[in-house]
Coordinates of C-alpha atoms and ligand atoms in Angstrom, one line a residue:
X64 CA -34.7 24.0 13.7
X65 CA -35.1 20.6 15.3
X66 CA -33.7 17.1 14.9
X67 CA -33.7 13.6 16.4
X68 CA -29.9 13.5 16.8
X69 CA -27.4 16.3 16.8
X70 CA -23.9 15.0 16.0
X71 CA -21.1 17.4 17.0
X72 CA -18.1 16.7 14.7
X73 CA -18.1 15.6 11.1
X74 CA -14.8 13.6 11.4
X75 CA -14.5 9.9 10.9
X76 CA -16.3 9.1 14.1
X77 CA -19.3 11.4 13.6
X78 CA -19.8 10.2 10.0
X79 CA -19.3 6.5 10.7
X80 CA -21.9 6.8 13.6
X81 CA -24.4 8.7 11.4
X82 CA -24.0 6.3 8.5
X83 CA -24.6 3.2 10.7
X84 CA -27.5 4.8 12.7
X85 CA -29.4 5.9 9.6
X86 CA -28.9 2.5 7.9
X87 CA -30.3 0.6 11.0
X88 CA -33.0 3.2 12.0
X89 CA -34.7 4.4 8.8
X90 CA -37.0 6.8 10.6
X91 CA -34.5 9.1 12.3
X92 CA -33.4 12.6 11.4
X93 CA -29.8 13.6 12.1
X94 CA -28.1 17.0 12.0
X95 CA -24.3 16.9 11.8
X96 CA -22.4 20.0 12.6
X97 CA -18.7 20.9 12.4
X98 CA -16.8 24.1 12.8
X99 CA -14.7 23.2 9.8
X100 CA -15.8 24.1 6.2
X101 CA -15.7 20.5 5.0
X102 CA -16.3 17.0 6.5
X103 CA -13.3 14.7 7.4
X104 CA -12.1 16.0 10.8
X105 CA -8.4 16.1 11.3
X106 CA -7.8 14.7 7.8
X107 CA -8.7 18.2 6.4
X108 CA -5.5 19.6 7.9
X109 CA -3.2 16.6 7.7
X110 CA 0.3 16.8 6.3
X111 CA 0.4 16.2 2.5
X112 CA 2.3 12.9 2.6
X113 CA 0.3 11.2 5.4
X114 CA -1.5 7.9 4.7
X115 CA -3.5 5.7 6.8
X116 CA -1.2 3.5 8.9
X117 CA -3.9 0.8 8.7
X118 CA -5.4 -0.7 5.5
X119 CA -8.2 1.3 3.8
X120 CA -10.3 -1.9 3.6
X121 CA -11.6 -1.3 7.1
X122 CA -11.5 2.5 7.4
X123 CA -14.2 5.1 6.8
X124 CA -18.0 4.7 6.9
X125 CA -19.6 1.2 6.8
X126 CA -21.8 1.7 3.7
X127 CA -19.1 3.0 1.3
X128 CA -15.8 1.3 0.4
X129 CA -12.5 3.1 0.5
X130 CA -10.0 2.0 -2.1
X131 CA -10.1 -1.2 -4.2
X132 CA -8.7 -3.7 -1.7
X133 CA -5.5 -3.9 -3.7
X134 CA -2.3 -5.4 -2.3
X135 CA 0.6 -3.0 -2.8
X136 CA 3.3 -4.4 -5.1
X137 CA 6.1 -1.8 -4.4
X138 CA 7.3 0.5 -1.7
X139 CA 7.3 0.3 2.0
X140 CA 3.9 -1.3 2.2
X141 CA 4.6 -4.0 -0.5
X142 CA 2.7 -7.2 0.1
X143 CA 0.1 -5.5 2.3
X144 CA -3.4 -4.0 1.6
X145 CA -3.4 -0.5 0.2
X146 CA -3.5 2.5 2.6
X147 CA -5.4 5.7 1.5
X148 CA -3.7 9.0 1.1
X149 CA -5.3 12.0 2.9
X150 CA -6.8 13.2 -0.5
X151 CA -8.5 9.8 -0.9
X152 CA -9.7 9.9 2.7
X153 CA -11.2 13.4 2.3
X154 CA -12.9 12.3 -1.0
X155 CA -14.4 9.3 0.8
X156 CA -15.9 11.4 3.6
X157 CA -17.2 14.0 1.1
X158 CA -18.9 11.3 -0.9
X159 CA -20.3 9.7 2.3
X160 CA -21.7 13.1 3.3
X161 CA -23.3 13.6 -0.1
X162 CA -24.9 10.2 0.1
X163 CA -26.2 10.8 3.6
X164 CA -27.7 14.2 2.8
X165 CA -29.3 12.7 -0.3
X166 CA -31.4 10.5 1.9
X167 CA -33.2 13.6 3.0
X168 CA -32.8 12.5 6.6
X169 CA -29.3 13.9 7.3
X170 CA -28.5 17.6 7.4
X171 CA -24.9 18.7 7.3
X172 CA -24.0 22.1 8.8
X173 CA -20.3 22.7 8.2
X174 CA -18.9 26.1 9.4
X175 CA -21.1 25.7 12.6
X176 CA -19.8 25.5 16.1
X177 CA -21.5 23.9 19.0
X178 CA -21.5 26.2 22.1
X179 CA -23.4 24.0 24.6
X180 CA -26.9 23.6 25.9
X181 CA -29.3 26.6 25.7
X182 CA -32.8 27.2 27.0
X183 CA -34.8 25.5 24.1
X184 CA -32.1 23.3 22.6
X185 CA -28.4 23.2 21.8
X186 CA -26.7 26.5 21.0
X187 CA -24.9 26.6 17.7
X188 CA -23.0 29.5 16.1
X189 CA -22.9 29.9 12.3
X190 CA -19.3 30.9 11.7
X191 CA -20.2 32.8 8.5
X192 CA -22.8 35.1 9.9
X193 CA -21.7 34.8 13.6
X194 CA -25.4 34.3 14.4
X195 CA -26.2 32.0 17.3
X196 CA -29.3 29.8 17.1
X197 CA -30.7 26.8 19.0
X198 CA -31.4 23.4 17.7
X199 CA -34.0 21.4 19.6
X200 CA -32.9 17.8 20.0
X201 CA -35.7 15.2 20.3
X202 CA -33.5 12.2 21.1
X203 CA -29.8 12.7 21.8
X204 CA -26.8 14.9 21.4
X205 CA -23.8 12.9 20.1
X206 CA -20.4 14.1 21.1
X207 CA -18.2 13.0 18.2
X208 CA -15.5 15.5 19.3
X209 CA -14.6 14.0 22.7
X210 CA -11.5 12.4 21.2
X211 CA -10.7 15.2 18.7
X212 CA -7.2 14.6 17.4
X213 CA -4.4 17.1 18.0
X214 CA -2.2 17.6 14.9
X215 CA 0.9 19.6 14.1
X216 CA -0.8 22.1 11.7
X217 CA -3.3 23.3 14.3
X218 CA -1.9 22.5 17.8
X219 CA -0.1 25.1 20.0
X220 CA 3.6 24.4 20.0
X221 CA 4.4 23.5 23.6
X222 CA 7.9 25.2 23.6
X223 CA 9.6 28.5 22.6
X224 CA 11.1 29.0 19.2
X225 CA 13.4 32.0 18.8
X226 CA 12.8 34.1 15.7
X227 CA 16.1 33.2 14.1
X228 CA 15.7 29.5 14.6
X229 CA 14.1 27.6 11.7
X230 CA 11.1 25.4 12.5
X231 CA 8.1 24.3 10.4
X232 CA 5.1 22.1 11.2
X233 CA 5.4 18.7 9.4
X234 CA 2.8 20.0 6.9
X235 CA 5.4 22.5 5.4
X236 CA 8.3 20.0 5.2
X237 CA 7.9 19.4 1.4
X238 CA 8.2 23.1 0.6
X239 CA 10.9 23.9 3.2
X240 CA 13.1 20.9 2.9
X241 CA 15.3 22.0 -0.1
X242 CA 16.6 25.1 1.7
X243 CA 18.2 23.1 4.6
X244 CA 21.4 21.2 5.0
X245 CA 20.3 19.0 7.8
X246 CA 17.1 18.2 9.7
X247 CA 16.0 17.8 13.3
X248 CA 12.7 15.8 13.6
X249 CA 10.9 16.5 16.9
X250 CA 8.6 13.8 18.3
X251 CA 8.5 10.1 19.0
X252 CA 5.4 8.9 17.3
X253 CA 4.1 7.9 13.9
X254 CA 4.1 11.5 12.5
X255 CA 7.8 11.8 13.3
X256 CA 8.4 8.4 11.8
X257 CA 6.5 9.6 8.7
X258 CA 8.6 12.8 8.5
X259 CA 11.8 10.7 8.7
X260 CA 10.5 8.3 6.0
X261 CA 9.6 11.3 3.8
X262 CA 13.2 12.7 4.1
X263 CA 14.8 9.3 3.4
X264 CA 12.5 8.7 0.4
X265 CA 13.4 12.2 -0.9
X266 CA 17.1 11.2 -0.9
X267 CA 18.3 12.8 2.3
X268 CA 21.2 10.8 3.7
X269 CA 20.4 9.3 7.2
X270 CA 23.4 11.2 8.8
X271 CA 21.7 14.5 8.0
X272 CA 18.7 13.6 10.1
X273 CA 18.7 14.0 13.8
X274 CA 15.7 12.5 15.7
X275 CA 14.7 14.1 19.0
X276 CA 12.8 11.4 20.8
X277 CA 11.6 12.2 24.3
X278 CA 10.5 8.6 24.7
X279 CA 10.8 5.5 22.6
X280 CA 7.7 3.9 21.1
X281 CA 6.4 0.4 20.5
X282 CA 4.8 -0.2 17.1
X283 CA 2.6 -3.0 15.8
X284 CA 4.0 -5.0 13.0
X285 CA 1.6 -4.1 10.1
X286 CA 1.7 -7.8 9.1
X287 CA -0.7 -8.6 11.9
X288 CA -3.4 -6.0 11.0
X289 CA -4.4 -7.2 7.5
X290 CA -7.9 -7.9 6.4
X291 CA -9.5 -10.2 3.8
X292 CA -7.0 -12.8 2.3
X293 CA -4.5 -12.0 4.9
X294 CA -6.9 -12.1 7.9
X295 CA -5.0 -15.2 9.2
X296 CA -2.0 -13.1 10.1
X297 CA -4.4 -10.7 12.0
X298 CA -5.9 -13.6 13.9
X299 CA -2.4 -14.8 14.7
X300 CA -1.5 -11.4 16.2
X301 CA -4.6 -11.3 18.3
X302 CA -4.0 -14.8 19.6
X303 CA -0.4 -13.8 20.5
X304 CA -1.8 -10.8 22.5
X305 CA -4.1 -13.2 24.5
X306 CA -1.3 -15.7 25.1
X307 CA 1.1 -13.1 26.3
X308 CA -1.5 -11.5 28.6
X309 CA -2.4 -14.9 30.1
X310 CA 1.2 -15.9 30.7
X311 CA 2.7 -12.7 32.0
X312 CA 3.1 -11.3 35.5
X313 CA 3.8 -7.7 34.5
X314 CA 3.0 -5.3 31.7
X315 CA 6.7 -5.2 30.9
X316 CA 6.7 -9.0 30.5
X317 CA 3.7 -8.9 28.1
X318 CA 5.6 -6.5 25.9
X319 CA 8.8 -8.6 26.0
X320 CA 6.8 -11.6 24.9
X321 CA 5.0 -9.7 22.1
X322 CA 8.4 -8.4 20.8
X323 CA 9.8 -11.9 20.9
X324 CA 6.9 -13.2 18.9
X325 CA 7.2 -10.4 16.3
X326 CA 3.8 -8.9 17.2
X327 CA 5.4 -5.6 18.4
X328 CA 8.6 -3.8 17.2
X329 CA 10.6 -0.9 18.3
X330 CA 13.1 1.1 16.3
X331 CA 16.0 0.6 18.7
X332 CA 15.6 -2.7 20.6
X333 CA 18.6 -1.8 22.9
X334 CA 16.7 1.1 24.4
X335 CA 13.6 0.8 26.8
X336 CA 10.4 1.9 25.2
X337 CA 7.5 3.2 27.2
X338 CA 5.2 4.8 24.6
X339 CA 2.4 2.7 23.0
X340 CA 0.0 4.5 20.7
X341 CA -1.0 1.4 18.7
X342 CA 0.4 2.7 15.4
X343 CA 1.9 0.3 12.8
X344 CA 5.1 0.0 10.9
X345 CA 6.1 -2.4 8.2
X346 CA 9.4 -4.3 8.3
X347 CA 10.6 -2.1 5.4
X348 CA 9.8 1.1 7.3
X349 CA 11.5 -0.2 10.3
X350 CA 14.7 -1.1 8.4
X351 CA 14.7 2.4 6.8
X352 CA 14.2 4.2 10.2
X353 CA 17.0 2.2 11.8
X354 CA 19.4 4.0 9.5
X355 CA 18.9 7.1 11.6
X356 CA 21.4 6.8 14.4
X357 CA 21.6 10.4 15.7
X358 CA 18.9 10.1 18.3
X359 CA 18.6 12.6 21.1
X360 CA 17.0 11.3 24.3
X361 CA 17.1 14.3 26.6
X362 CA 13.3 14.6 27.2
X363 CA 11.0 17.1 25.7
X364 CA 12.1 20.3 23.9
X365 CA 11.8 23.4 26.0
X366 CA 13.3 26.0 23.7
X367 CA 14.9 26.2 20.2
X368 CA 17.4 29.0 19.5
X369 CA 19.5 29.7 16.4
X370 CA 22.5 27.8 17.9
X371 CA 21.1 25.5 20.6
X372 CA 18.2 23.5 21.7
X373 CA 17.2 23.3 25.3
X374 CA 15.6 20.1 26.4
X375 CA 14.2 18.8 29.8
X376 CA 17.5 17.0 30.6
X377 CA 20.2 19.0 28.8
X378 CA 21.2 21.2 25.8
X379 CA 22.5 20.3 22.4
X380 CA 24.1 22.3 19.6
X381 CA 21.9 23.2 16.6
X382 CA 22.4 25.6 13.7
X383 CA 20.6 28.2 11.5
X384 CA 20.9 25.8 8.6
X385 CA 19.1 23.0 10.5
X386 CA 15.4 22.7 9.7
X387 CA 13.5 21.7 12.8
X388 CA 10.3 19.7 12.0
X389 CA 7.5 19.9 14.5
X390 CA 5.8 16.5 15.0
X391 CA 5.1 16.9 18.7
X392 CA 1.3 17.1 18.6
X393 CA -0.4 14.3 20.5
X394 CA -2.3 12.9 17.6
X395 CA -4.7 10.5 19.4
X396 CA -6.6 12.1 22.2
X397 CA -6.4 9.9 25.3
X398 CA -9.2 11.6 27.3
X399 CA -10.4 9.4 30.2
X400 CA -13.0 6.8 29.3
X401 CA -16.6 7.6 30.3
X402 CA -19.8 5.7 29.7
X403 CA -20.8 6.0 26.0
X404 CA -24.6 6.1 26.5
X405 CA -26.2 8.5 28.9
X406 CA -29.5 10.2 29.3
X407 CA -30.0 12.2 26.1
X408 CA -26.3 12.0 25.3
X409 CA -23.8 9.7 23.5
X410 CA -20.1 10.2 23.8
X411 CA -18.3 8.3 21.0
X412 CA -15.2 6.4 22.2
X413 CA -13.2 3.2 21.8
X414 CA -14.7 -0.2 22.4
X415 CA -12.6 -2.5 20.3
X416 CA -9.0 -1.5 20.4
X417 CA -7.6 1.0 17.9
X418 CA -10.8 0.9 15.7
X419 CA -12.3 4.4 15.7
X420 CA -14.5 3.9 12.6
X421 CA -15.7 0.4 13.6
X422 CA -16.5 1.6 17.1
X423 CA -18.5 4.7 16.0
X424 CA -20.5 2.6 13.6
X425 CA -21.0 -0.1 16.3
X426 CA -22.4 2.6 18.6
X427 CA -24.7 3.9 15.9
X428 CA -26.1 0.4 15.3
X429 CA -26.5 -0.4 19.0
X430 CA -28.3 2.9 19.5
X431 CA -30.7 2.0 16.7
X432 CA -31.5 -1.5 17.9
X433 CA -31.5 -1.3 21.7
X434 CA -33.6 0.8 24.1
X435 CA -32.0 0.5 27.5
X436 CA -28.8 2.7 28.1
X437 CA -27.4 0.2 30.7
X438 CA -27.7 -2.6 28.2
X439 CA -26.1 -0.5 25.4
X440 CA -23.2 0.3 27.8
X441 CA -22.8 -3.3 28.6
X442 CA -22.5 -4.1 24.9
X443 CA -20.2 -1.1 24.3
X444 CA -17.9 -0.7 27.3
X445 CA -15.4 2.1 26.7
X446 CA -11.6 2.6 27.1
X447 CA -9.3 5.5 26.4
X448 CA -6.8 5.5 23.5
X449 CA -3.5 4.2 24.8
X450 CA -0.5 6.5 25.4
X451 CA 1.9 4.2 27.4
X452 CA 2.4 0.5 27.8
X453 CA 0.4 0.8 31.1
X454 CA -2.7 1.5 29.0
X455 CA -2.5 -1.8 27.2
X456 CA -4.3 -4.0 29.9
X457 CA -7.4 -1.8 30.0
X458 CA -7.5 -1.5 26.2
X459 CA -7.3 -5.3 25.6
X460 CA -9.5 -6.3 28.5
X461 CA -12.3 -4.0 27.3
X462 CA -11.9 -5.3 23.7
X463 CA -12.1 -9.0 24.7
X464 CA -14.9 -8.4 27.2
X465 CA -17.0 -6.6 24.7
X466 CA -16.4 -9.2 21.9
X467 CA -17.5 -12.0 24.3
X468 CA -20.8 -10.1 25.0
X469 CA -21.5 -9.6 21.3
X470 CA -21.4 -13.4 20.8
X471 CA -24.6 -13.9 22.7
X472 CA -26.6 -11.2 20.8
X473 CA -27.6 -12.6 17.4
X474 CA -28.4 -9.3 15.7
X475 CA -25.2 -7.7 16.9
X476 CA -23.1 -10.7 15.9
X477 CA -24.6 -10.6 12.5
X478 CA -23.9 -6.9 12.1
X479 CA -20.3 -7.3 13.3
X480 CA -19.8 -10.3 11.0
X481 CA -21.0 -8.3 8.0
X482 CA -19.4 -5.0 8.7
X483 CA -16.8 -3.7 6.2
X484 CA -15.1 -2.0 9.2
X485 CA -14.6 -5.3 11.0
X486 CA -11.0 -6.3 10.2
X487 CA -11.8 -10.0 11.0
X488 CA -14.8 -10.0 8.6
X489 CA -13.1 -12.6 6.3
X490 CA -12.1 -15.0 9.0
X491 CA -14.9 -17.6 8.4
X492 CA -13.7 -17.8 4.7
X493 CA -10.3 -18.9 6.0
X494 CA -11.4 -21.1 8.9
X495 CA -10.1 -24.3 7.2
X496 CA -6.5 -23.1 7.0
X497 CA -4.3 -24.8 9.5
X498 CA -2.6 -21.5 10.6
X499 CA -6.0 -19.9 11.2
X500 CA -7.1 -22.9 13.2
X501 CA -4.0 -22.8 15.3
X502 CA -4.5 -19.0 15.9
X503 CA -8.2 -19.4 16.8
X504 CA -7.4 -22.2 19.2
X505 CA -4.6 -20.2 20.8
X506 CA -7.0 -17.3 21.3
X507 CA -9.8 -19.4 22.7
X508 CA -7.4 -21.1 25.1
X509 CA -6.0 -17.9 26.5
X510 CA -8.6 -15.2 26.3
X511 CA -10.5 -15.9 29.5
X512 CA -7.3 -16.3 31.7
X513 CA -5.9 -13.2 29.9
X514 CA -8.9 -11.0 31.0
X515 CA -8.5 -12.3 34.5
X516 CA -4.7 -11.7 34.5
X517 CA -5.1 -8.2 33.1
X518 CA -7.5 -7.3 35.9
X519 CA -4.8 -8.3 38.4
X520 CA -2.1 -6.3 36.6
X521 CA -4.1 -3.1 36.5
X522 CA -6.9 -2.2 38.8
X523 CA -8.4 0.1 36.2
X524 CA -8.7 -2.6 33.5
X525 CA -12.3 -3.4 34.2
X526 CA -14.3 -2.0 31.3
X527 CA -16.5 1.0 32.0
X528 CA -20.1 -0.3 32.4
Ligands
FAD741 C1 -2.0 11.5 11.6 C2 -3.1 10.5 12.1 C3 -3.2 9.3 11.4 C4 -4.1 8.3 11.7 N1 -4.2 7.2 11.1 C5 -5.2 6.3 11.4 C6 -5.3 5.0 10.7 O1 -4.6 4.7 9.8 N2 -6.3 4.2 11.1 C7 -7.1 4.4 12.1 O2 -8.0 3.6 12.4 N3 -7.0 5.6 12.8 C8 -6.1 6.5 12.5 N4 -6.0 7.7 13.2 C9 -6.8 7.9 14.3 C10 -7.8 9.0 14.0 O3 -7.8 9.9 15.0 C11 -9.2 8.4 13.6 O4 -9.0 7.5 12.5 C12 -10.2 9.4 13.2 O5 -9.8 10.2 12.0 C13 -10.6 10.4 14.3 O6 -11.8 11.0 13.9 P1 -12.7 11.7 14.9 O7 -13.9 12.1 14.2 O8 -12.8 11.0 16.2 O9 -11.9 13.1 15.3 P2 -11.4 14.3 14.4 O10 -11.0 13.9 13.1 O11 -10.5 15.1 15.3 O12 -12.8 15.1 14.2 C14 -13.4 15.9 15.3 C15 -14.2 17.0 14.6 O13 -15.0 17.7 15.6 C16 -15.0 19.0 15.2 N5 -15.4 19.8 16.4 C17 -14.7 19.9 17.6 N6 -15.3 20.7 18.5 C18 -16.4 21.2 17.8 C19 -17.4 22.1 18.2 N7 -17.5 22.7 19.4 N8 -18.4 22.4 17.3 C20 -18.3 21.9 16.0 N9 -17.4 21.0 15.6 C21 -16.4 20.7 16.5 C22 -13.7 19.3 14.7 O14 -13.7 20.5 13.8 C23 -13.3 18.0 13.9 O15 -13.7 18.1 12.6 C24 -5.0 8.6 12.8 C25 -4.9 9.8 13.5 C26 -3.9 10.7 13.2 C27 -3.8 12.0 13.9

């Protein structure tokens, strides 16, 4: 078996890359492999009530829409663009795979695991037959698993749970919830927030929910991440980022300014927050989550027994009737940034902040239209997913530096402007609105000093390449 590109991983990144590459380079053959039985990556094992935290309008593969660009009328997301459920996301990636394979130039091998380089190609194990064979790769191996997500249903729980204590991964919460009298949600991120929201939406009183938060998190206000007709609010958010970065002396000050401007929120503003993973909440979700006041801040869980929970900095009472809900998986994988393009290899990573599908598609397009790896890396500098507020400078500096470079490349600018995955795609249609003009002006005034200031705040903020 041989192929031009071997893509390892059929998640959002591998599929968005393959879609954009094959659209822009009609002569290439691509083989995509995944150890799972169906495409979609972590969404295949996601908890049943998960939704995108960002709008569907700019998620998935570039050539196929996801959802109908509706604005939700009711619920926690009312007033904002629809967000797909995990069933809808899986259906999107299945259809995208079908369309890709129908071109005759893309081969999908699910149930196949990549083992590493062999003598005549890349070694791949067929997980049905256990046979190992080699695939000769004429151009490049594409690592679309470097940032593989860690999720509650498949991660190894990082603490002990006694046999007589009750704990479920968040995936099993809907089946297990009825048999408990109270709940302890473990984790500080978006999955834990989703579990709390699910309990509240199911009629559980807030005083029956205990939230074990090893650290407090910052969230983006979803208002500032809207596409299409609401793109003006997104531009406003980006301009507030640039202004805060240009005018602050410390990362802490940037976050204070962004909270004051409404760009960032935290569930308990009286408590310092250090975690930043770039996830979003709406004002309605925030109000609901603030009803939960039994918050335990004693560090990470070490052990759960029937009657007590041992944490890094102390112990608390728990009970056999308490259902502990595991939401402690890391989610986003913040592996260190490395150059995306190398000899005979591509490692898919983040270029524009918090845009995995856009970035994978961008890399696919650049691979198709440029020859020199150094030039490709200049156009696609990489940064790692954020985990703490200290990661913000590198993430933003990389994003703004890359965006500036794209402007002087007509073909790339045209691709970005037309991409469904570009959340700013509709900006030109709204350029005459006074609020958009104010935001654009604020961004243009501050972005260059912001990049300089971020470089002084954090020595590692220079983009890779
Ligand atoms: C709960 C949750 C919600 C999220 N919501 C959003 C959102 O709303 N918007 C957004 O932009 N992002 C969101 N993200 C970020 C998310 O990680 C990306 O959107 C995207 O789904 C990640 O896709 P991926 O392909 O990089 O990784 P994954 O989905 O993890 O896929 C990696 C794939 O590689 C395969 N693989 C690994 N090793 C091998 C091997 N050796 N051989 C063969 N196959 C292998 C795995 O089986 C897997 O299918 C969310 C993440 C999580 C965890």
